Amino acid sequence: MKREPLGHRFTLLMGALLVSTLGNGLCFPFTAIYVSELLGLGARAAGGYFLAMAAASFAAALVGGPLADRHGPHRVGVLGGAALAAGYGLLAPADTTSLVLASGACVGVGFGLFYASIVGVVDAAVPESGRRTAFSVRHIVNNVGIGAGSVAAGLALRGAHTPTGTLRWLYLANALAALPLIAATWYVRPRTAKQAVDATAEAPADGATYRDLLRARPMALLILAQALFAIVGFTQIEATVPLLLHDGMAVTLGWVSTVVAANSFALIALQPLLSRWLERLPETVSLAAGPVLWGAAFGCGLGAALAGDGAAPALRYGLLLAFAVVFAAGELTYSSAFYPLLLRWSGEAAVGRASALASLAWNLGTATGPPLGLFVVAHFPATGSWAALTAGAGAAFAVAAALHRRATATAKARS
């Protein structure tokens, strides 16, 4: 299939998404500190915020999937963006636990609705031949926005005499950052009568239910893979690896930041280099390549740990930079394949429900992965921790390989 240009509608959507994720990056590392210490509401209020957010996100995703299938993902995406703006807007002036909990619930509803709709929104903005590139770019935009926002917040808070006041402004900025995404999501909605019919095919009559989707073996394996990829991959580079480098390998904070930044820059640099190669691979093969590359990346980390402090710095830190780059390549193979597979196997009439299942699996993985990784770091030496991370990537590959075999067998049976 000849690849068509992604077009200005996709560019506009990604620009708005970049602004929104930059706003998220301004705030998300500081919320627990802001609520518990700076507002003086204590750890229970901070925990209540995240609990309210998680519960509301779970419920909103389950409701938002069918809504997106019935009424179109753009309407649900706009509602999700509005809830995010309201939630972060509430947290800016918050001074009581009730306002904090209300903010958490609004933010959770926003994330639940938005992630149940974003796959359909992106798909409607690009030609079918551009799906794989589009979802890779979306993954990069998310990472770059959050990373840049975190850096900007750190600079804003550095030396601030009134960090509480500064954070209030950052939460307000985060709320305002959701507004361009609301506008762009509505702008890229289907315009013609035929597009509207295609986008809102009646899911209850024609589309698969949650139970139907999970009864299909390839889809069930795909959702399981999503949870595993979050547990053994994405959460480990965000939560576990920095601690492993600093506490387990005596790597300075400066080099920890360098490794994390190298991963983000590698995503941007590798995407144009790998995109055409990835498009030639079957999607299930590309998906399985992700954990293989992550295993190789963790192996680079293991090599750096085995080399130890006595090794030449060029060898030790070169292996850590190689870890960051190879891990980024695995992220791109995942992002180019997962959502196109989800779209193809769910069908347009049930893509909202499938997106909701993927979002719930992701949330399960991001809640489970960090505690598991931190347990490993606390109870194993650096070499054992890297080996455990490599074994986790192997488990994810086993699921992805089973998915590939099942999908291949299903395709042969139908032909």
Coordinates of C-alpha atoms in Angstrom, one line a residue:
M1 CA 0.0 0.0 0.0
K2 CA 1.5 3.4 -1.1
R3 CA 1.8 5.7 1.9
E4 CA -0.1 8.9 1.6
P5 CA 0.8 12.2 3.4
L6 CA -0.6 12.4 6.9
G7 CA -2.0 15.8 6.1
H8 CA -2.6 19.1 7.9
R9 CA -5.4 17.7 10.1
F10 CA -3.1 15.3 11.7
T11 CA -0.4 17.9 12.1
L12 CA -2.9 20.2 13.8
L13 CA -4.0 17.4 16.2
M14 CA -0.5 16.5 17.1
G15 CA 0.4 20.2 17.7
A16 CA -2.5 20.5 20.1
L17 CA -1.6 17.2 21.8
L18 CA 2.0 18.5 22.3
V19 CA 0.6 21.5 24.1
S20 CA -1.6 19.4 26.3
T21 CA 1.1 16.9 27.2
L22 CA 3.5 19.8 27.9
G23 CA 0.9 21.0 30.3
N24 CA 0.7 17.6 32.0
G25 CA 4.4 17.6 32.3
L26 CA 4.3 20.9 34.2
C27 CA 2.4 19.2 37.0
F28 CA 2.4 15.5 37.2
P29 CA 5.7 15.0 39.1
F30 CA 4.6 17.4 41.9
T31 CA 1.0 16.6 42.6
A32 CA 1.6 14.4 45.7
I33 CA 4.0 17.0 47.2
Y34 CA 1.6 19.8 46.3
V35 CA -1.4 18.3 48.0
S36 CA 0.2 16.7 51.0
E37 CA 2.9 19.2 52.0
L38 CA 2.4 22.5 50.3
L39 CA -1.3 22.6 50.8
G40 CA -0.9 21.0 54.2
L41 CA -3.6 18.4 53.6
G42 CA -1.5 15.4 54.4
A43 CA -0.8 12.1 52.8
R44 CA -4.3 10.8 53.0
A45 CA -5.6 13.7 50.9
A46 CA -2.9 13.0 48.3
G47 CA -3.7 9.3 48.3
G48 CA -7.4 10.2 48.0
Y49 CA -6.6 12.3 44.9
F50 CA -5.0 9.4 43.1
L51 CA -7.6 6.9 44.2
A52 CA -10.4 9.2 43.0
M53 CA -8.6 9.7 39.7
A54 CA -8.0 5.9 39.2
A55 CA -11.6 4.9 40.0
A56 CA -13.1 7.7 37.9
S57 CA -10.7 6.8 35.0
F58 CA -11.7 3.1 35.1
A59 CA -15.5 3.9 35.1
A60 CA -15.2 6.6 32.4
A61 CA -13.2 4.4 30.1
L62 CA -15.9 1.6 30.4
V63 CA -18.6 4.1 29.7
G64 CA -16.7 6.1 27.1
G65 CA -15.9 3.1 24.8
P66 CA -19.6 2.5 23.9
L67 CA -20.3 6.2 23.7
A68 CA -17.5 6.6 21.2
D69 CA -18.8 3.8 19.1
R70 CA -22.4 5.1 19.2
H71 CA -21.8 8.9 18.8
G72 CA -18.3 9.2 17.4
P73 CA -14.9 9.4 19.2
H74 CA -14.6 13.2 18.6
R75 CA -17.6 14.0 20.8
V76 CA -16.2 11.8 23.6
G77 CA -12.7 13.2 23.1
V78 CA -14.0 16.8 23.5
L79 CA -15.8 15.8 26.7
G80 CA -12.6 14.2 28.0
G81 CA -10.6 17.3 27.3
A82 CA -13.2 19.5 29.0
A83 CA -13.1 17.2 32.1
L84 CA -9.3 17.4 32.2
A85 CA -9.4 21.2 31.9
A86 CA -11.9 21.4 34.7
G87 CA -10.0 19.0 36.9
Y88 CA -6.7 20.8 36.7
G89 CA -8.5 24.1 37.0
L90 CA -10.0 22.9 40.3
L91 CA -6.6 21.9 41.7
A92 CA -5.1 25.4 41.1
P93 CA -7.2 27.1 43.9
A94 CA -7.8 24.0 46.0
D95 CA -7.4 24.4 49.7
T96 CA -9.7 21.7 51.0
T97 CA -9.7 17.9 50.7
S98 CA -13.1 18.0 49.0
L99 CA -11.8 20.2 46.2
V100 CA -8.8 17.9 45.8
L101 CA -11.0 14.8 45.5
A102 CA -13.3 16.6 43.1
S103 CA -10.2 17.5 41.0
G104 CA -9.0 13.9 41.0
A105 CA -12.4 12.6 39.9
C106 CA -12.6 15.2 37.1
V107 CA -9.1 14.4 35.9
G108 CA -9.8 10.7 36.0
V109 CA -13.0 11.1 33.9
G110 CA -11.0 13.2 31.5
F111 CA -8.3 10.6 31.0
G112 CA -10.8 7.8 30.8
L113 CA -12.9 9.4 28.1
F114 CA -10.0 10.8 26.2
Y115 CA -8.1 7.5 26.0
A116 CA -11.3 5.7 25.0
S117 CA -11.6 8.0 22.0
I118 CA -8.1 9.1 20.9
V119 CA -7.5 6.0 18.7
G120 CA -10.6 6.7 16.7
V121 CA -9.8 10.5 16.6
V122 CA -6.2 9.9 15.2
D123 CA -7.4 7.2 12.8
A124 CA -10.0 9.6 11.4
A125 CA -7.4 12.3 10.8
V126 CA -5.0 10.2 8.6
P127 CA -5.3 7.9 5.6
E128 CA -5.3 4.2 6.3
S129 CA -1.8 3.8 4.8
G130 CA -0.5 6.3 7.4
R131 CA -1.8 4.6 10.5
R132 CA 1.5 3.1 11.7
T133 CA 3.5 6.3 11.2
A134 CA 0.7 8.3 12.9
F135 CA 0.7 6.2 16.0
S136 CA 4.5 6.3 16.2
V137 CA 4.4 10.1 16.0
R138 CA 1.7 10.2 18.6
H139 CA 3.9 8.2 21.0
I140 CA 6.8 10.6 20.4
V141 CA 4.7 13.7 20.9
N142 CA 3.5 12.3 24.3
N143 CA 7.0 11.7 25.5
V144 CA 8.4 15.0 24.2
G145 CA 5.6 17.0 25.7
I146 CA 5.8 15.5 29.1
G147 CA 9.6 15.7 29.2
A148 CA 9.7 19.3 28.0
G149 CA 6.9 20.2 30.5
S150 CA 8.9 18.6 33.4
V151 CA 12.0 20.6 32.5
A152 CA 10.0 23.8 32.3
A153 CA 8.4 23.2 35.6
G154 CA 11.8 22.5 37.2
L155 CA 13.1 25.8 35.9
A156 CA 10.0 27.7 37.1
L157 CA 10.3 26.1 40.6
R158 CA 14.0 26.5 40.9
G159 CA 14.6 29.1 43.6
A160 CA 10.9 30.0 43.9
H161 CA 10.2 31.8 47.1
T162 CA 6.6 30.7 47.0
P163 CA 6.5 27.2 45.4
T164 CA 2.8 26.8 46.3
G165 CA 1.9 29.9 44.4
T166 CA 4.0 28.9 41.5
L167 CA 2.4 25.4 41.4
R168 CA -1.0 27.0 41.4
W169 CA -0.1 28.9 38.3
L170 CA 1.3 25.7 36.7
Y171 CA -2.0 23.8 37.3
L172 CA -3.9 26.7 35.8
A173 CA -1.5 26.6 32.8
N174 CA -2.2 22.8 32.6
A175 CA -5.9 23.5 32.5
L176 CA -5.5 26.0 29.7
A177 CA -3.3 23.7 27.8
A178 CA -6.2 21.3 27.3
L179 CA -8.2 23.9 25.4
P180 CA -6.3 23.7 22.1
L181 CA -6.7 19.9 22.2
I182 CA -10.5 20.2 22.6
A183 CA -10.6 22.6 19.6
A184 CA -8.4 20.4 17.4
T185 CA -10.3 17.2 18.3
W186 CA -13.5 18.9 17.2
Y187 CA -11.9 20.4 14.1
V188 CA -10.7 17.0 12.8
R189 CA -14.1 15.4 13.2
P190 CA -15.7 13.8 10.0
R191 CA -17.4 16.5 8.0
T192 CA -19.3 14.7 5.2
A193 CA -22.4 12.6 5.7
K194 CA -20.6 9.5 4.5
Q195 CA -17.8 10.0 7.0
A196 CA -20.2 10.6 9.8
V197 CA -22.1 7.4 9.1
D198 CA -18.8 5.5 8.9
A199 CA -17.6 7.0 12.2
T200 CA -20.8 6.4 14.1
A201 CA -21.8 3.0 12.9
E202 CA -24.3 1.7 15.4
A203 CA -22.2 -0.4 17.8
P204 CA -24.9 -2.1 19.8
A205 CA -26.4 -3.7 16.7
D206 CA -23.3 -4.1 14.5
G207 CA -20.2 -3.8 16.7
A208 CA -18.7 -6.2 19.2
T209 CA -19.4 -5.9 22.9
Y210 CA -16.6 -6.0 25.5
R211 CA -17.3 -9.7 26.0
D212 CA -17.2 -10.4 22.3
L213 CA -13.9 -8.6 21.9
L214 CA -12.3 -10.6 24.7
R215 CA -13.6 -13.9 23.5
A216 CA -11.6 -13.4 20.3
R217 CA -8.3 -14.9 21.1
P218 CA -6.0 -12.5 19.1
M219 CA -7.7 -9.5 20.7
A220 CA -7.5 -11.0 24.2
L221 CA -3.8 -11.6 23.7
L222 CA -3.3 -8.1 22.3
I223 CA -4.9 -6.6 25.5
L224 CA -2.8 -8.9 27.7
A225 CA 0.3 -7.8 25.7
Q226 CA -0.6 -4.1 26.4
A227 CA -0.7 -4.7 30.1
L228 CA 2.6 -6.7 30.0
F229 CA 4.4 -4.1 27.9
A230 CA 3.5 -1.4 30.4
I231 CA 4.6 -3.6 33.4
V232 CA 7.9 -4.9 32.0
G233 CA 8.8 -2.0 29.6
F234 CA 7.5 1.5 29.9
T235 CA 7.1 1.7 33.7
Q236 CA 10.6 0.2 34.2
I237 CA 12.4 2.9 32.2
E238 CA 10.4 5.6 34.0
A239 CA 10.4 4.3 37.6
T240 CA 12.8 1.4 38.1
V241 CA 15.8 2.1 35.9
P242 CA 16.6 5.6 37.3
L243 CA 16.7 4.2 40.8
L244 CA 18.7 1.2 39.7
L245 CA 21.3 3.4 38.1
H246 CA 21.6 5.8 41.0
D247 CA 21.3 3.4 44.0
G248 CA 22.5 0.1 42.5
M249 CA 25.3 1.4 40.3
A250 CA 26.3 4.7 41.9
V251 CA 25.5 6.6 38.7
T252 CA 25.3 10.3 39.3
L253 CA 22.0 12.2 39.0
G254 CA 23.5 14.1 36.1
W255 CA 24.1 10.8 34.2
V256 CA 20.7 9.5 35.1
S257 CA 19.1 12.5 33.5
T258 CA 21.4 12.1 30.5
V259 CA 20.3 8.5 30.0
V260 CA 16.6 9.5 30.3
A261 CA 17.1 12.4 27.9
A262 CA 19.0 10.2 25.4
N263 CA 15.9 7.9 25.3
S264 CA 13.7 10.8 24.4
F265 CA 16.0 12.2 21.8
A266 CA 16.5 8.7 20.3
L267 CA 12.7 8.4 19.8
I268 CA 12.8 11.6 17.7
A269 CA 15.9 10.6 15.7
L270 CA 15.0 7.0 15.1
Q271 CA 11.3 7.5 14.0
P272 CA 12.1 8.7 10.4
L273 CA 14.9 6.2 10.1
L274 CA 12.8 3.2 11.1
S275 CA 9.4 4.1 9.8
R276 CA 9.7 2.7 6.3
W277 CA 11.4 -0.5 7.5
L278 CA 8.7 -1.0 10.1
E279 CA 5.9 -0.5 7.5
R280 CA 7.4 -3.5 5.6
L281 CA 7.1 -5.8 8.6
P282 CA 3.8 -7.5 9.5
E283 CA 2.3 -5.7 12.4
T284 CA 2.4 -8.8 14.7
V285 CA 6.1 -9.2 14.0
S286 CA 6.8 -5.5 14.7
L287 CA 4.9 -5.9 18.0
A288 CA 7.0 -8.9 19.0
A289 CA 10.2 -7.0 18.1
G290 CA 9.5 -4.5 20.9
P291 CA 10.3 -6.8 23.8
V292 CA 13.2 -8.4 21.9
L293 CA 14.8 -4.9 21.6
W294 CA 14.0 -4.2 25.3
G295 CA 15.7 -7.4 26.3
A296 CA 18.7 -6.3 24.3
A297 CA 18.6 -2.9 26.0
F298 CA 18.4 -4.4 29.4
G299 CA 21.4 -6.6 28.4
C300 CA 23.3 -3.4 27.7
G301 CA 22.5 -2.3 31.3
L302 CA 23.6 -5.7 32.6
G303 CA 26.9 -5.3 30.7
A304 CA 27.4 -1.9 32.3
A305 CA 26.7 -3.4 35.8
L306 CA 29.1 -6.2 35.1
A307 CA 31.8 -3.8 34.0
G308 CA 31.5 -2.0 37.3
D309 CA 33.1 1.2 38.5
G310 CA 36.6 0.0 37.5
A311 CA 35.7 -0.2 33.8
A312 CA 36.7 2.6 31.4
P313 CA 34.0 5.4 31.6
A314 CA 33.6 5.2 27.8
L315 CA 32.6 1.6 28.0
R316 CA 30.3 1.9 31.1
Y317 CA 28.5 5.0 30.0
G318 CA 28.5 4.0 26.4
L319 CA 26.6 0.8 27.3
L320 CA 24.0 2.9 29.3
L321 CA 23.5 5.2 26.3
A322 CA 23.1 2.2 24.1
F323 CA 20.4 1.0 26.6
A324 CA 18.5 4.3 26.1
V325 CA 18.7 4.1 22.3
V326 CA 17.9 0.4 21.8
F327 CA 15.0 0.8 24.3
A328 CA 13.6 3.7 22.2
A329 CA 13.8 1.5 19.1
G330 CA 11.6 -1.0 21.0
E331 CA 9.1 1.7 21.9
L332 CA 8.8 2.6 18.2
T333 CA 8.2 -1.0 17.1
Y334 CA 5.4 -1.2 19.7
S335 CA 3.7 2.1 18.9
S336 CA 3.8 1.5 15.1
A337 CA 2.0 -1.8 15.5
F338 CA -0.3 -1.9 18.5
Y339 CA -3.0 0.5 17.6
P340 CA -3.2 -0.4 13.9
L341 CA -3.8 -4.0 15.1
L342 CA -6.3 -2.8 17.6
L343 CA -8.2 -0.9 14.9
R344 CA -8.1 -3.8 12.4
W345 CA -9.2 -6.5 14.8
S346 CA -12.0 -4.5 16.5
G347 CA -13.5 -3.0 13.4
E348 CA -14.6 0.6 13.2
A349 CA -17.9 -0.1 15.0
A350 CA -16.2 -1.3 18.2
V351 CA -13.0 0.7 18.2
G352 CA -14.2 2.8 21.2
R353 CA -14.7 -0.4 23.3
A354 CA -11.3 -1.8 22.1
S355 CA -9.6 1.5 23.0
A356 CA -11.2 1.4 26.4
L357 CA -9.9 -2.1 27.0
A358 CA -6.4 -1.1 25.9
S359 CA -6.6 1.9 28.2
L360 CA -7.6 -0.2 31.2
A361 CA -4.9 -2.7 30.5
W362 CA -2.4 0.1 30.3
N363 CA -3.6 1.5 33.6
L364 CA -3.3 -1.9 35.2
G365 CA 0.2 -2.2 33.9
T366 CA 1.3 1.3 35.1
A367 CA -0.1 0.6 38.6
T368 CA 1.6 -2.8 38.8
G369 CA 4.9 -2.2 37.1
P370 CA 6.6 0.3 39.5
P371 CA 6.0 -1.6 42.7
L372 CA 7.3 -4.8 41.1
G373 CA 10.4 -3.0 39.7
L374 CA 11.1 -1.3 43.0
F375 CA 10.8 -4.6 44.8
V376 CA 13.4 -6.1 42.5
V377 CA 15.8 -3.2 43.0
A378 CA 15.4 -3.4 46.8
H379 CA 16.1 -7.2 47.0
F380 CA 18.6 -7.9 44.2
P381 CA 22.0 -6.5 43.3
A382 CA 22.4 -4.4 40.1
T383 CA 23.3 -7.4 38.0
G384 CA 20.3 -9.4 39.3
S385 CA 18.0 -6.5 38.8
W386 CA 19.0 -6.1 35.1
A387 CA 18.6 -9.9 34.6
A388 CA 15.1 -9.7 36.1
L389 CA 14.2 -6.9 33.8
T390 CA 15.5 -9.0 30.9
A391 CA 13.4 -11.9 32.0
G392 CA 10.3 -9.6 32.1
A393 CA 11.0 -8.6 28.5
G394 CA 11.1 -12.3 27.7
A395 CA 7.7 -12.9 29.2
A396 CA 6.3 -10.1 27.1
F397 CA 7.9 -11.6 24.0
A398 CA 6.3 -14.9 24.7
V399 CA 2.8 -13.3 24.7
A400 CA 3.6 -11.3 21.6
A401 CA 4.9 -14.5 19.8
A402 CA 1.7 -16.4 20.8
L403 CA -0.3 -13.5 19.4
H404 CA 1.6 -13.7 16.1
R405 CA 1.0 -17.4 15.8
R406 CA -2.7 -17.1 16.6
A407 CA -3.1 -14.3 14.1
T408 CA -1.3 -16.2 11.4
A409 CA -3.4 -19.3 12.0
T410 CA -6.6 -17.3 12.0
A411 CA -5.6 -15.6 8.7
K412 CA -4.8 -19.0 7.1
A413 CA -8.1 -20.4 8.2
R414 CA -10.0 -17.6 6.6
S415 CA -8.1 -17.7 3.3

